[in-house]
């Protein structure tokens, strides 16, 4: 099946630092998504990307859909304590409606005081 | 909007018992997905439905797992008989369009 390689696996940063994580795939996707999961909860959608080359921002978050359709990155600027959590990339290849997402293994973001 | 509602939140059962997980999708969403999350394998798609019809169940681990969606507002995932390796967090998600997935809070299943 499709595989998503997400890196880094974990990040230990200081509050206020910028964060960057990325995902690569062996196959193309026509939708890339970034989710955040807090302990004991389900993943929550942060940003959705639908077009190769698309660059989208949501507050301090910026994500891009790679030109090859096989990669995406997520940047978080000026990190704050509530950014702590697990971030997942996800891709979908669909001819029309929702067909199910393939997820990366996640990036654990830990902010040191 | 109450979001995707899953029950129970936690389930502890003995090996060999039947387990039923329940999901109520967001009203109006026409796709429903069941995922399983473990430390080793991450988030895996088990099965999904479009308009209450199962489309792809290739992710279901084995015949002990079954899922139904009798109507647009309810789905179940059943494990019979359950085994310790089934211990995981099971998520239900619903969607109206590509990429617009909303996840429930999950059911943490422990099989002892």
Short mmCIF file of C-alpha atoms in Angstrom, two decimals:
data_model
loop_
_atom_site.label_atom_id
_atom_site.label_comp_id
_atom_site.label_asym_id
_atom_site.label_seq_id
_atom_site.Cartn_x
_atom_site.Cartn_y
_atom_site.Cartn_z
CA UNK A 1 0.00 0.00 0.00
CA UNK A 2 0.90 3.66 0.00
CA UNK A 3 3.52 4.79 2.48
CA UNK A 4 4.02 8.25 3.93
CA UNK A 5 7.39 9.07 5.45
CA UNK A 6 7.06 11.85 7.99
CA UNK A 7 10.01 13.55 9.63
CA UNK A 8 11.25 14.33 12.10
CA UNK A 9 9.77 11.75 14.45
CA UNK A 10 10.05 14.17 17.37
CA UNK A 11 11.18 17.72 18.01
CA UNK A 12 12.33 19.34 21.22
CA UNK A 13 12.26 23.11 20.87
CA UNK A 14 12.18 26.29 22.93
CA UNK A 15 9.08 28.42 23.10
CA UNK A 16 9.19 31.05 20.37
CA UNK A 17 11.18 28.94 17.91
CA UNK A 18 9.95 28.11 14.44
CA UNK A 19 9.13 24.49 13.57
CA UNK A 20 9.31 22.66 10.27
CA UNK A 21 8.20 19.12 9.45
CA UNK A 22 7.61 17.30 6.19
CA UNK A 23 6.16 14.27 4.51
CA UNK A 24 7.16 12.37 1.41
CA UNK A 25 5.30 9.67 -0.43
CA UNK A 26 6.10 6.93 -2.89
CA UNK A 27 2.88 7.73 -4.74
CA UNK A 28 1.13 10.89 -5.81
CA UNK A 29 -1.78 12.36 -3.93
CA UNK A 30 -4.31 14.94 -5.03
CA UNK A 31 -5.03 16.09 -1.48
CA UNK A 32 -2.58 16.71 1.36
CA UNK A 33 -3.78 17.37 4.88
CA UNK A 34 -2.15 18.25 8.17
CA UNK A 35 -3.71 17.22 11.47
CA UNK A 36 -2.86 17.79 15.15
CA UNK A 37 -3.74 15.28 17.84
CA UNK A 38 -3.89 16.10 21.53
CA UNK A 39 -3.75 13.35 24.18
CA UNK A 40 -7.01 11.42 24.46
CA UNK A 41 -8.55 13.09 21.43
CA UNK A 42 -8.93 12.44 17.74
CA UNK A 43 -6.90 14.24 15.07
CA UNK A 44 -8.10 17.76 14.25
CA UNK A 45 -7.65 19.20 10.78
CA UNK A 46 -5.23 22.14 10.59
CA UNK A 47 -4.72 22.76 6.88
CA UNK A 48 -5.99 21.14 3.68
CA UNK A 49 -4.15 21.44 0.34
CA UNK A 50 -5.78 20.56 -2.97
CA UNK A 51 -3.46 21.76 -5.70
CA UNK A 52 0.17 21.02 -6.56
CA UNK A 53 2.30 23.99 -5.58
CA UNK A 54 -0.38 25.43 -3.31
CA UNK A 55 0.88 27.36 -0.28
CA UNK A 56 -1.72 27.89 2.45
CA UNK A 57 -1.57 29.62 5.82
CA UNK A 58 -3.72 29.30 8.91
CA UNK A 59 -2.52 31.79 11.51
CA UNK A 60 1.02 30.81 12.50
CA UNK A 61 0.81 27.65 10.39
CA UNK A 62 1.91 27.43 6.77
CA UNK A 63 1.78 24.34 4.59
CA UNK A 64 2.68 23.60 1.00
CA UNK A 65 1.63 20.93 -1.49
CA UNK A 66 4.74 19.84 -3.38
CA UNK A 67 4.93 20.30 -7.14
CA UNK A 68 5.54 16.58 -7.67
CA UNK A 69 2.41 15.80 -5.60
CA UNK A 70 4.56 13.43 -3.55
CA UNK A 71 5.48 15.72 -0.67
CA UNK A 72 4.27 18.41 1.69
CA UNK A 73 5.67 20.47 4.53
CA UNK A 74 4.21 22.24 7.56
CA UNK A 75 5.81 25.20 9.27
CA UNK A 76 4.81 26.66 12.62
CA UNK A 77 6.17 30.08 13.44
CA UNK A 78 6.85 31.45 16.94
CA UNK A 79 5.79 28.29 18.78
CA UNK A 80 3.71 28.57 21.95
CA UNK A 81 3.01 25.97 24.67
CA UNK A 82 -0.36 24.98 23.21
CA UNK A 83 1.38 23.84 20.02
CA UNK A 84 2.55 20.74 21.91
CA UNK A 85 1.07 17.57 20.44
CA UNK A 86 1.45 15.10 17.61
CA UNK A 87 1.24 16.40 14.06
CA UNK A 88 0.22 14.08 11.26
CA UNK A 89 0.40 14.49 7.54
CA UNK A 90 -2.18 12.64 5.48
CA UNK A 91 -2.71 12.14 1.79
CA UNK A 92 -5.68 11.16 -0.28
CA UNK A 93 -5.90 10.08 -3.88
CA UNK A 94 -9.45 10.22 -5.06
CA UNK A 95 -11.27 10.35 -8.33
CA UNK A 96 -14.14 12.20 -6.75
CA UNK A 97 -15.49 11.84 -3.23
CA UNK A 98 -13.69 10.89 -0.03
CA UNK A 99 -11.71 7.67 -0.35
CA UNK A 100 -9.87 7.47 2.93
CA UNK A 101 -6.63 8.97 4.12
CA UNK A 102 -3.15 7.49 4.38
CA UNK A 103 -1.37 8.90 7.43
CA UNK A 104 2.25 9.50 8.29
CA UNK A 105 3.56 8.19 11.62
CA UNK A 106 3.46 11.63 13.20
CA UNK A 107 5.85 14.25 14.58
CA UNK A 108 5.86 14.68 18.35
CA UNK A 109 6.37 18.35 19.16
CA UNK A 110 7.66 19.06 22.64
CA UNK A 111 8.28 22.61 23.82
CA UNK A 112 10.79 23.10 26.58
CA UNK A 113 10.25 26.00 28.99
CA UNK B 1 -22.89 20.60 15.73
CA UNK B 2 -21.93 17.84 18.17
CA UNK B 3 -19.26 16.45 15.89
CA UNK B 4 -18.60 12.74 15.40
CA UNK B 5 -19.75 10.86 18.47
CA UNK B 6 -18.17 7.58 19.47
CA UNK B 7 -19.09 5.24 22.29
CA UNK B 8 -17.87 3.93 24.56
CA UNK B 9 -14.79 6.10 25.25
CA UNK B 10 -13.08 3.24 27.01
CA UNK B 11 -13.67 -0.50 26.82
CA UNK B 12 -11.90 -3.21 28.78
CA UNK B 13 -12.83 -6.76 27.91
CA UNK B 14 -11.54 -10.26 28.29
CA UNK B 15 -10.03 -12.17 25.44
CA UNK B 16 -12.68 -14.07 23.51
CA UNK B 17 -15.48 -11.65 24.25
CA UNK B 18 -17.41 -9.76 21.59
CA UNK B 19 -16.78 -6.01 21.40
CA UNK B 20 -19.00 -3.48 19.64
CA UNK B 21 -17.86 0.06 18.98
CA UNK B 22 -20.38 2.68 17.93
CA UNK B 23 -20.23 5.83 15.84
CA UNK B 24 -22.64 8.62 15.00
CA UNK B 25 -21.31 10.70 12.08
CA UNK B 26 -21.97 14.38 11.52
CA UNK B 27 -25.42 14.88 10.07
CA UNK B 28 -25.26 15.32 6.31
CA UNK B 29 -21.87 13.70 5.87
CA UNK B 30 -22.03 10.91 3.31
CA UNK B 31 -18.75 9.10 4.00
CA UNK B 32 -17.76 7.27 7.18
CA UNK B 33 -14.39 5.80 8.05
CA UNK B 34 -13.08 3.50 10.77
CA UNK B 35 -9.41 3.86 11.75
CA UNK B 36 -7.24 2.06 14.27
CA UNK B 37 -4.30 3.73 16.02
CA UNK B 38 -1.42 1.91 17.68
CA UNK B 39 2.07 2.98 18.64
CA UNK B 40 3.64 0.50 16.26
CA UNK B 41 1.48 1.02 13.18
CA UNK B 42 0.10 4.52 13.60
CA UNK B 43 -3.30 5.35 12.08
CA UNK B 44 -4.60 2.64 9.78
CA UNK B 45 -7.77 2.77 7.69
CA UNK B 46 -9.90 -0.29 8.39
CA UNK B 47 -13.01 0.27 6.29
CA UNK B 48 -15.05 3.08 4.81
CA UNK B 49 -18.61 3.63 3.65
CA UNK B 50 -20.03 6.00 1.06
CA UNK B 51 -23.78 6.60 1.35
CA UNK B 52 -24.00 3.72 3.85
CA UNK B 53 -22.42 1.23 1.41
CA UNK B 54 -19.08 -0.40 2.31
CA UNK B 55 -16.58 0.60 -0.36
CA UNK B 56 -13.23 -0.73 0.78
CA UNK B 57 -12.67 -3.15 3.67
CA UNK B 58 -9.18 -4.21 2.65
CA UNK B 59 -7.80 -2.73 5.86
CA UNK B 60 -9.87 -4.98 8.11
CA UNK B 61 -7.33 -7.24 9.83
CA UNK B 62 -9.23 -10.50 9.59
CA UNK B 63 -12.64 -12.12 9.68
CA UNK B 64 -13.02 -11.39 13.37
CA UNK B 65 -13.67 -7.76 12.42
CA UNK B 66 -16.92 -6.62 10.85
CA UNK B 67 -18.52 -3.22 10.31
CA UNK B 68 -22.04 -2.16 9.45
CA UNK B 69 -23.78 1.08 8.61
CA UNK B 70 -27.53 0.40 8.72
CA UNK B 71 -28.41 4.07 8.15
CA UNK B 72 -26.80 7.43 7.57
CA UNK B 73 -26.56 8.26 11.26
CA UNK B 74 -25.06 5.12 12.78
CA UNK B 75 -22.24 2.65 12.29
CA UNK B 76 -20.77 -0.19 14.33
CA UNK B 77 -17.44 -1.95 14.34
CA UNK B 78 -17.57 -5.39 15.89
CA UNK B 79 -14.74 -7.67 16.97
CA UNK B 80 -15.67 -11.28 17.70
CA UNK B 81 -13.81 -12.91 19.33
CA UNK B 82 -11.49 -10.22 20.65
CA UNK B 83 -7.77 -10.83 21.20
CA UNK B 84 -5.13 -8.88 23.18
CA UNK B 85 -3.49 -7.71 19.93
CA UNK B 86 -6.72 -5.87 19.10
CA UNK B 87 -5.96 -3.40 21.90
CA UNK B 88 -5.77 0.04 20.31
CA UNK B 89 -7.64 3.30 19.94
CA UNK B 90 -10.36 3.05 17.32
CA UNK B 91 -11.46 6.24 15.58
CA UNK B 92 -14.48 6.96 13.49
CA UNK B 93 -14.41 9.86 11.03
CA UNK B 94 -16.99 11.30 8.66
CA UNK B 95 -16.73 13.50 5.60
CA UNK B 96 -18.87 15.25 3.03
CA UNK B 97 -16.08 15.96 0.58
CA UNK B 98 -12.53 15.03 -0.25
CA UNK B 99 -10.22 16.07 2.55
CA UNK B 100 -12.96 17.28 4.87
CA UNK B 101 -12.61 14.59 7.51
CA UNK B 102 -13.81 15.10 11.07
CA UNK B 103 -12.69 12.57 13.65
CA UNK B 104 -14.41 11.45 16.81
CA UNK B 105 -12.62 11.28 20.15
CA UNK B 106 -12.00 7.56 19.77
CA UNK B 107 -12.64 4.39 21.76
CA UNK B 108 -9.68 3.05 23.72
CA UNK B 109 -10.01 -0.74 23.65
CA UNK B 110 -8.05 -2.94 26.02
CA UNK B 111 -8.35 -6.70 25.67
CA UNK B 112 -6.91 -8.63 28.60
#
